[in-house]
Amino acid sequence: MMWSRPHKMECQWKPDEQGLQQILQLLKESQSPDTSTQRSVQQKLEQLNQYPDFNNYLIFVLTKLKTEDEATRSLSGLILKNNVKAHYQNFPNGVSDFIKNECLQNIGDSSPLIRATVGILITTIASKGELQNWPELLPKLCLQLDSEDYNTCEGAFGALQKICEDSAEILDSDMLDRPLNVMIPKFLQFFKHSSPKIRSHAIACVNQFIISRTQALMLHIDPFIENLFALAGDEEPEVRKNVCRALVMLLEVRLDRLLPHMHNIIEYMLQRTQDQDENVALEACEFWLTLAEQPVCKEVLCGHLPKLTPVLVNGMKYSEIDIILLKGDVEEDEAIPDNEQDIRPRFHRSRTVAQQHEGGDSIEEDDDEDDLDDDETISDWNLRKCSAAALDVLANVFRDDLLLHILPLLKELLFHPEWLIKESGILVLGAIAEGCMQGMIPYLPELIPHLVQCLSDKKALVRSITCWTLSRYTHWVVSQPPDIYLKPLMTELLKRILDSNKRVQEAACSAFATLEEEACTELVPYLAYILDTLVFAFGKYQHKNLLILYDAIGTLADSVGHHLNKPEYIQMLMPPLIQKWNQLKDEDKDLFPLLECLSSVATALQSGFLPYCEPVYQRCVNLVQKTLAQAVLHQTQPEFYEAPDKDFMIVALDLLSGLAEGLGGNIEQLVARSNILTLMYQCMQDKMPEVRQSSFALLGDLTKACFQHVKPCIANLMPILGTNLNPELISVCNNATWAIGEISIQMGSEMQPYVPMVLQQLVEIINRPNTPKTLLENTAITIGRLGYVCPQEVAPMLQQFIRPWCTSLRNIRDNEEKDSAFRGICTMITVNPGGVVASTIENDPLCFLYRFSSWMNPKDDLREMFCKILHGFKNQVGDENWRHFSDQFPLPLKERLAAFYGV
């Protein structure tokens, strides 16, 4: 066909008839269900894009060819929208002007579908930075709002709503001369329009500017709120939904304006949370979630709890549509392969090195993984989930006061003959677990056995929710005699792990992982039985649940540690894991959870992992090398090579850390035969913080396991560690700090030239307010270790860090790291006794002495050092001052100092 080459567009462009027919033919073909037809259409469209006025044909079909059917016209507009997205900057002026003009002329087309398509096209052009270059757009659309013709008004509003959604920030900037000052008062006029569609557009437009506290809206906040109240009873669900959404956002940013009306707003939201239209009910239910975060929540809501509680509980029942979507009547589906679209991407959490604390294992920063995610495959957020989340946060606000209203309801629900109602009761019980735990304790001896019984209910949805709810009470279960609660719970959960329903398998696996974290070594007596079940599940699970199973196995290894290192357990566990490891290709993302799982297993098995370590080690090194190589290709030739997924490298580094930690010195030959140190040096300089974080963890672990290989690289590595002591990136900084401490212990006095690279930053970090506990502890230990190997260099700064140093190490268990850090402090005090005395007398002698007496049983030579220092301290301050100090000591401290150190 003949395409005219670009020429200067006349005012009224005319299509070539033959070209027009060809395009219409293409548009018809592209609606064909046949994929090969679609592919050839795609290719032809790509070719046509070389002709600039091809886009004129597309807009012509959309706006002028009223004889064509709507679907074809709309499709033409959507193809044009994609072209605008991809190539707009290459459109000749004539073409873009023609398109803009046609859009504004046809925003009021009589067909709602065409109006919406034109609106999408306008906003796509506007979002290409074109709002500045299309000055007549906003004034013209605002003018069209006043049109007598309903279609024009509705079309203009549809386009304005999309512009407000896509370009809210630009609309409120000086770039456009602040059009909102005109637009917002204009929108407010339409809240009272006779058409529900227009009213709805008007609120939706204004709603875009609430959260950002846009000044133009804040100036009109009172009329806005009045207008909202006037629309409270609107018969149109879409309007009610937008009113609820506005009130929820105002609660966050202008509580002051809502407070005088709070009683009425709460009454209104109670009605709306029970709205017949589920979308309205869901928007309204968000109100309770937001209100729970406000300090006034308790005060304004306490009188309404008797009404609100049953409303939320009622919202927690599955709706009919939920059950259809969840295939709630399909009980056995374990043999049906998973739909790959349903499997969510997982994100790997990189290793962070943390200290062990008194009375328990290392405490990680909180992860809220325990959210109400019992049914994540349905539309992600629905009334049931929102009600449950609201009940959860309100339980945390009102604690046991909420139970007055919940318990009478629970009695009825939990033992109800109808499964749907019983299921919602079990969800309620799980939702209040965190907030109302204290008040629930008297009822748990009866409830937990009832729930354990519900694990074998004939409805799969009841079995799955019961797994989740029980997981929320495992903390209590583990604190009771194991035979009464832990054993029956564990036995039943393991049966559910082998359930014939996939949703139940998933819920049971997740619940079991939570139980493992709580029970830790309590599970050791049952290990054979647990492993039997988990290994059996390997052969049974489809793709999605396999990923959760890896997590349960990794958590088990973390929880029981070296107790897993028995030949019979290794024999059960390793073959299926290694079989999966061999099946997966290097580019398969399923490697992430498997590598994480193996990392935990390697750390737990220690020498028991030796027979498996070589191929695992080799593959990790290859993954790191491949990813780095791909990154270089992408940097040098981005048009030919995609950026790599660096998660592959991060997870591989973490598994290498696990191997180094588990195998210790046994990893030496593997390191000797590989280029891991060169690769690690590159990873330590990666732009991505998570890559650096994992490489510093590996550096520390290799330093402990085989320092002879690390030592030659120290001169290159130390400056990089120094530049990463930036507490803005907590985890990176934490791991770098820890690695410096490990290196200094190995280097001894040879650490001297490197102290200036790191000391100043470490002292700054330990004195910083609001630094997380893990980082403070690691910083204190590393400063102590540096002082131990290079006292002459570090001691002069003693006065600047001794006080925060003492407070940081409050609860750490006696261990090697603590031992070397305290030796360092003692050595530094010997070099610079004035530093401590001055700082301590000025501040607080107790803090300092407490740290020394906090040791349960220091090694003999360390006790000697303490003793010397304490006596020296006493002599230096003089008897009078010492007596003055020791009068302030609490009795236990006095007794310890006398018994251990004779002072």
mmCIF file of C-alpha atoms in Angstrom, residues 160-373:
data_model
loop_
_atom_site.group_PDB
_atom_site.id
_atom_site.type_symbol
_atom_site.label_atom_id
_atom_site.label_comp_id
_atom_site.label_asym_id
_atom_site.label_seq_id
_atom_site.Cartn_x
_atom_site.Cartn_y
_atom_site.Cartn_z
ATOM 1 C CA LEU A 160 -9.534 15.372 34.617
ATOM 2 C CA GLN A 161 -9.850 12.574 37.160
ATOM 3 C CA LYS A 162 -7.145 10.575 35.369
ATOM 4 C CA ILE A 163 -4.905 13.676 35.118
ATOM 5 C CA CYS A 164 -5.346 14.329 38.859
ATOM 6 C CA GLU A 165 -4.396 10.706 39.575
ATOM 7 C CA ASP A 166 -1.347 10.653 37.277
ATOM 8 C CA SER A 167 0.013 14.177 37.649
ATOM 9 C CA ALA A 168 -1.035 15.351 41.122
ATOM 10 C CA GLU A 169 2.462 16.623 41.940
ATOM 11 C CA ILE A 170 2.920 18.727 38.807
ATOM 12 C CA LEU A 171 -0.547 20.244 39.240
ATOM 13 C CA ASP A 172 0.569 21.577 42.603
ATOM 14 C CA SER A 173 3.862 23.027 41.414
ATOM 15 C CA ASP A 174 4.923 26.447 40.149
ATOM 16 C CA MET A 175 5.702 24.929 36.767
ATOM 17 C CA LEU A 176 2.077 25.344 35.650
ATOM 18 C CA ASP A 177 1.205 28.492 37.558
ATOM 19 C CA ARG A 178 -0.803 26.523 40.173
ATOM 20 C CA PRO A 179 -3.944 25.567 38.228
ATOM 21 C CA LEU A 180 -5.376 23.890 41.353
ATOM 22 C CA ASN A 181 -6.304 27.269 42.790
ATOM 23 C CA VAL A 182 -8.952 27.377 40.065
ATOM 24 C CA MET A 183 -9.649 23.637 39.747
ATOM 25 C CA ILE A 184 -10.431 22.715 43.359
ATOM 26 C CA PRO A 185 -13.185 25.349 43.943
ATOM 27 C CA LYS A 186 -14.541 24.309 40.529
ATOM 28 C CA PHE A 187 -14.651 20.600 41.494
ATOM 29 C CA LEU A 188 -16.407 21.449 44.791
ATOM 30 C CA GLN A 189 -19.279 23.049 42.848
ATOM 31 C CA PHE A 190 -20.038 19.672 41.237
ATOM 32 C CA PHE A 191 -20.508 17.772 44.509
ATOM 33 C CA LYS A 192 -24.188 18.737 44.253
ATOM 34 C CA HIS A 193 -24.622 17.888 40.538
ATOM 35 C CA SER A 194 -27.743 15.957 39.600
ATOM 36 C CA SER A 195 -25.784 13.118 37.940
ATOM 37 C CA PRO A 196 -24.282 10.533 40.346
ATOM 38 C CA LYS A 197 -21.474 9.828 37.853
ATOM 39 C CA ILE A 198 -20.437 13.511 37.873
ATOM 40 C CA ARG A 199 -20.669 13.757 41.673
ATOM 41 C CA SER A 200 -18.455 10.729 41.923
ATOM 42 C CA HIS A 201 -15.846 12.164 39.496
ATOM 43 C CA ALA A 202 -15.802 15.434 41.437
ATOM 44 C CA ILE A 203 -15.007 13.800 44.803
ATOM 45 C CA ALA A 204 -12.461 11.468 43.205
ATOM 46 C CA CYS A 205 -10.631 14.479 41.721
ATOM 47 C CA VAL A 206 -10.412 16.318 45.056
ATOM 48 C CA ASN A 207 -9.444 13.115 46.908
ATOM 49 C CA GLN A 208 -6.162 13.018 44.977
ATOM 50 C CA PHE A 209 -4.941 16.062 46.931
ATOM 51 C CA ILE A 210 -5.778 15.118 50.530
ATOM 52 C CA ILE A 211 -2.791 13.009 51.547
ATOM 53 C CA SER A 212 -0.246 15.500 50.173
ATOM 54 C CA ARG A 213 -2.001 18.277 52.178
ATOM 55 C CA THR A 214 -2.085 20.334 48.975
ATOM 56 C CA GLN A 215 -2.406 23.983 49.910
ATOM 57 C CA ALA A 216 -5.165 24.766 47.391
ATOM 58 C CA LEU A 217 -7.316 22.118 49.080
ATOM 59 C CA MET A 218 -6.374 23.089 52.637
ATOM 60 C CA LEU A 219 -7.680 26.612 51.912
ATOM 61 C CA HIS A 220 -11.096 25.101 51.131
ATOM 62 C CA ILE A 221 -11.041 22.332 53.725
ATOM 63 C CA ASP A 222 -14.217 23.413 55.541
ATOM 64 C CA PRO A 223 -16.484 23.640 52.482
ATOM 65 C CA PHE A 224 -14.976 20.323 51.323
ATOM 66 C CA ILE A 225 -15.900 18.595 54.583
ATOM 67 C CA GLU A 226 -19.383 20.180 54.608
ATOM 68 C CA ASN A 227 -19.995 18.961 51.061
ATOM 69 C CA LEU A 228 -18.858 15.468 52.028
ATOM 70 C CA PHE A 229 -21.310 15.374 54.923
ATOM 71 C CA ALA A 230 -24.059 16.495 52.554
ATOM 72 C CA LEU A 231 -23.336 13.466 50.329
ATOM 73 C CA ALA A 232 -23.246 10.970 53.194
ATOM 74 C CA GLY A 233 -26.575 9.392 52.293
ATOM 75 C CA ASP A 234 -26.077 9.430 48.504
ATOM 76 C CA GLU A 235 -27.958 6.649 46.728
ATOM 77 C CA GLU A 236 -25.038 5.977 44.339
ATOM 78 C CA PRO A 237 -22.538 3.391 45.744
ATOM 79 C CA GLU A 238 -19.594 4.953 43.862
ATOM 80 C CA VAL A 239 -20.297 8.309 45.552
ATOM 81 C CA ARG A 240 -20.574 6.703 49.014
ATOM 82 C CA LYS A 241 -17.303 4.878 48.364
ATOM 83 C CA ASN A 242 -15.488 8.105 47.485
ATOM 84 C CA VAL A 243 -16.959 9.865 50.532
ATOM 85 C CA CYS A 244 -15.628 7.067 52.776
ATOM 86 C CA ARG A 245 -12.234 7.200 51.081
ATOM 87 C CA ALA A 246 -12.064 10.971 51.665
ATOM 88 C CA LEU A 247 -12.922 10.633 55.356
ATOM 89 C CA VAL A 248 -10.281 7.925 55.847
ATOM 90 C CA MET A 249 -7.595 10.157 54.334
ATOM 91 C CA LEU A 250 -8.761 13.238 56.250
ATOM 92 C CA LEU A 251 -8.433 11.198 59.438
ATOM 93 C CA GLU A 252 -4.754 10.900 58.638
ATOM 94 C CA VAL A 253 -4.008 14.506 57.686
ATOM 95 C CA ARG A 254 -6.725 16.762 59.161
ATOM 96 C CA LEU A 255 -7.933 15.025 62.297
ATOM 97 C CA ASP A 256 -8.302 18.482 63.887
ATOM 98 C CA ARG A 257 -11.112 19.277 61.432
ATOM 99 C CA LEU A 258 -12.932 15.976 61.948
ATOM 100 C CA LEU A 259 -12.748 15.855 65.762
ATOM 101 C CA PRO A 260 -15.738 18.151 66.424
ATOM 102 C CA HIS A 261 -17.880 15.792 64.285
ATOM 103 C CA MET A 262 -16.238 12.547 65.400
ATOM 104 C CA HIS A 263 -19.282 11.002 67.068
ATOM 105 C CA ASN A 264 -21.389 11.387 63.907
ATOM 106 C CA ILE A 265 -18.575 10.271 61.610
ATOM 107 C CA ILE A 266 -18.114 7.064 63.626
ATOM 108 C CA GLU A 267 -21.870 6.387 63.546
ATOM 109 C CA TYR A 268 -21.846 6.958 59.778
ATOM 110 C CA MET A 269 -18.830 4.694 59.230
ATOM 111 C CA LEU A 270 -20.508 1.962 61.267
ATOM 112 C CA GLN A 271 -23.430 2.053 58.824
ATOM 113 C CA ARG A 272 -21.167 2.140 55.778
ATOM 114 C CA THR A 273 -19.041 -0.786 57.029
ATOM 115 C CA GLN A 274 -22.284 -2.779 56.685
ATOM 116 C CA ASP A 275 -23.107 -1.297 53.264
ATOM 117 C CA GLN A 276 -24.820 -3.616 50.790
ATOM 118 C CA ASP A 277 -22.110 -2.757 48.256
ATOM 119 C CA GLU A 278 -18.922 -4.578 49.258
ATOM 120 C CA ASN A 279 -16.660 -1.897 47.730
ATOM 121 C CA VAL A 280 -18.268 0.759 49.929
ATOM 122 C CA ALA A 281 -18.026 -1.495 52.990
ATOM 123 C CA LEU A 282 -14.336 -2.123 52.288
ATOM 124 C CA GLU A 283 -13.525 1.618 51.985
ATOM 125 C CA ALA A 284 -15.406 2.281 55.226
ATOM 126 C CA CYS A 285 -13.669 -0.560 57.026
ATOM 127 C CA GLU A 286 -10.308 1.103 56.283
ATOM 128 C CA PHE A 287 -11.501 3.869 58.632
ATOM 129 C CA TRP A 288 -11.050 1.642 61.699
ATOM 130 C CA LEU A 289 -7.555 0.649 60.632
ATOM 131 C CA THR A 290 -6.544 4.291 60.228
ATOM 132 C CA LEU A 291 -8.270 5.425 63.415
ATOM 133 C CA ALA A 292 -6.388 2.793 65.433
ATOM 134 C CA GLU A 293 -3.117 4.540 64.534
ATOM 135 C CA GLN A 294 -4.295 7.878 65.956
ATOM 136 C CA PRO A 295 -3.523 8.721 69.599
ATOM 137 C CA VAL A 296 -7.173 9.779 70.107
ATOM 138 C CA CYS A 297 -8.457 6.325 69.123
ATOM 139 C CA LYS A 298 -9.127 5.021 72.623
ATOM 140 C CA GLU A 299 -10.887 8.155 73.731
ATOM 141 C CA VAL A 300 -13.183 8.599 70.721
ATOM 142 C CA LEU A 301 -13.947 4.943 70.078
ATOM 143 C CA CYS A 302 -14.426 3.364 73.507
ATOM 144 C CA GLY A 303 -18.137 4.239 73.676
ATOM 145 C CA HIS A 304 -18.712 2.667 70.247
ATOM 146 C CA LEU A 305 -17.005 -0.700 70.854
ATOM 147 C CA PRO A 306 -20.249 -2.550 71.718
ATOM 148 C CA LYS A 307 -21.570 -1.658 68.239
ATOM 149 C CA LEU A 308 -18.326 -1.837 66.273
ATOM 150 C CA THR A 309 -17.116 -5.235 67.482
ATOM 151 C CA PRO A 310 -20.028 -7.277 66.080
ATOM 152 C CA VAL A 311 -19.808 -5.341 62.789
ATOM 153 C CA LEU A 312 -16.133 -6.244 62.325
ATOM 154 C CA VAL A 313 -16.698 -9.838 63.420
ATOM 155 C CA ASN A 314 -19.548 -10.109 60.939
ATOM 156 C CA GLY A 315 -17.307 -8.779 58.165
ATOM 157 C CA MET A 316 -14.879 -11.629 58.789
ATOM 158 C CA LYS A 317 -17.148 -14.286 57.275
ATOM 159 C CA TYR A 318 -16.280 -15.454 53.781
ATOM 160 C CA SER A 319 -18.629 -13.893 51.243
ATOM 161 C CA GLU A 320 -20.179 -16.119 48.577
ATOM 162 C CA ILE A 321 -17.877 -14.652 45.958
ATOM 163 C CA ASP A 322 -14.819 -15.414 48.136
ATOM 164 C CA ILE A 323 -15.835 -19.038 48.369
ATOM 165 C CA ILE A 324 -16.257 -19.288 44.618
ATOM 166 C CA LEU A 325 -12.866 -17.674 44.017
ATOM 167 C CA LEU A 326 -11.232 -19.883 46.642
ATOM 168 C CA LYS A 327 -12.854 -22.998 45.202
ATOM 169 C CA GLY A 328 -14.077 -23.518 48.764
ATOM 170 C CA ASP A 329 -16.012 -26.616 47.733
ATOM 171 C CA VAL A 330 -12.917 -28.318 46.262
ATOM 172 C CA GLU A 331 -11.574 -30.384 49.119
ATOM 173 C CA GLU A 332 -8.830 -32.417 47.427
ATOM 174 C CA ASP A 333 -6.670 -30.589 44.922
ATOM 175 C CA GLU A 334 -3.165 -31.756 45.739
ATOM 176 C CA ALA A 335 -2.750 -33.420 42.360
ATOM 177 C CA ILE A 336 -3.741 -30.358 40.332
ATOM 178 C CA PRO A 337 -0.586 -28.549 39.142
ATOM 179 C CA ASP A 338 -0.201 -24.945 40.322
ATOM 180 C CA ASN A 339 -1.027 -22.040 38.090
ATOM 181 C CA GLU A 340 2.348 -20.284 37.719
ATOM 182 C CA GLN A 341 0.700 -16.828 37.823
ATOM 183 C CA ASP A 342 -0.398 -17.485 41.421
ATOM 184 C CA ILE A 343 3.137 -17.823 42.717
ATOM 185 C CA ARG A 344 4.276 -14.547 44.159
ATOM 186 C CA PRO A 345 7.850 -13.395 43.734
ATOM 187 C CA ARG A 346 9.805 -13.863 46.953
ATOM 188 C CA PHE A 347 12.345 -11.409 48.196
ATOM 189 C CA HIS A 348 15.466 -12.595 49.898
ATOM 190 C CA ARG A 349 16.433 -10.967 53.188
ATOM 191 C CA SER A 350 20.206 -10.645 53.340
ATOM 192 C CA ARG A 351 22.224 -11.843 56.294
ATOM 193 C CA THR A 352 22.677 -9.488 59.245
ATOM 194 C CA VAL A 353 25.173 -10.464 61.909
ATOM 195 C CA ALA A 354 23.682 -10.109 65.414
ATOM 196 C CA GLN A 355 24.919 -10.794 68.944
ATOM 197 C CA GLN A 356 23.561 -13.457 71.296
ATOM 198 C CA HIS A 357 21.635 -12.103 74.271
ATOM 199 C CA GLU A 358 21.080 -13.249 77.796
ATOM 200 C CA GLY A 359 18.153 -15.610 78.131
ATOM 201 C CA GLY A 360 17.645 -16.477 74.501
ATOM 202 C CA ASP A 361 19.079 -16.353 71.035
ATOM 203 C CA SER A 362 19.985 -13.329 69.043
ATOM 204 C CA ILE A 363 17.092 -10.938 68.726
ATOM 205 C CA GLU A 364 16.491 -9.794 65.187
ATOM 206 C CA GLU A 365 14.751 -6.542 64.379
ATOM 207 C CA ASP A 366 10.997 -7.229 64.239
ATOM 208 C CA ASP A 367 9.621 -8.646 61.019
ATOM 209 C CA ASP A 368 5.882 -8.472 60.707
ATOM 210 C CA GLU A 369 5.558 -11.644 58.725
ATOM 211 C CA ASP A 370 2.731 -12.796 60.852
ATOM 212 C CA ASP A 371 0.172 -10.632 59.096
ATOM 213 C CA LEU A 372 -3.355 -11.720 58.391
ATOM 214 C CA ASP A 373 -2.345 -13.536 55.265
#
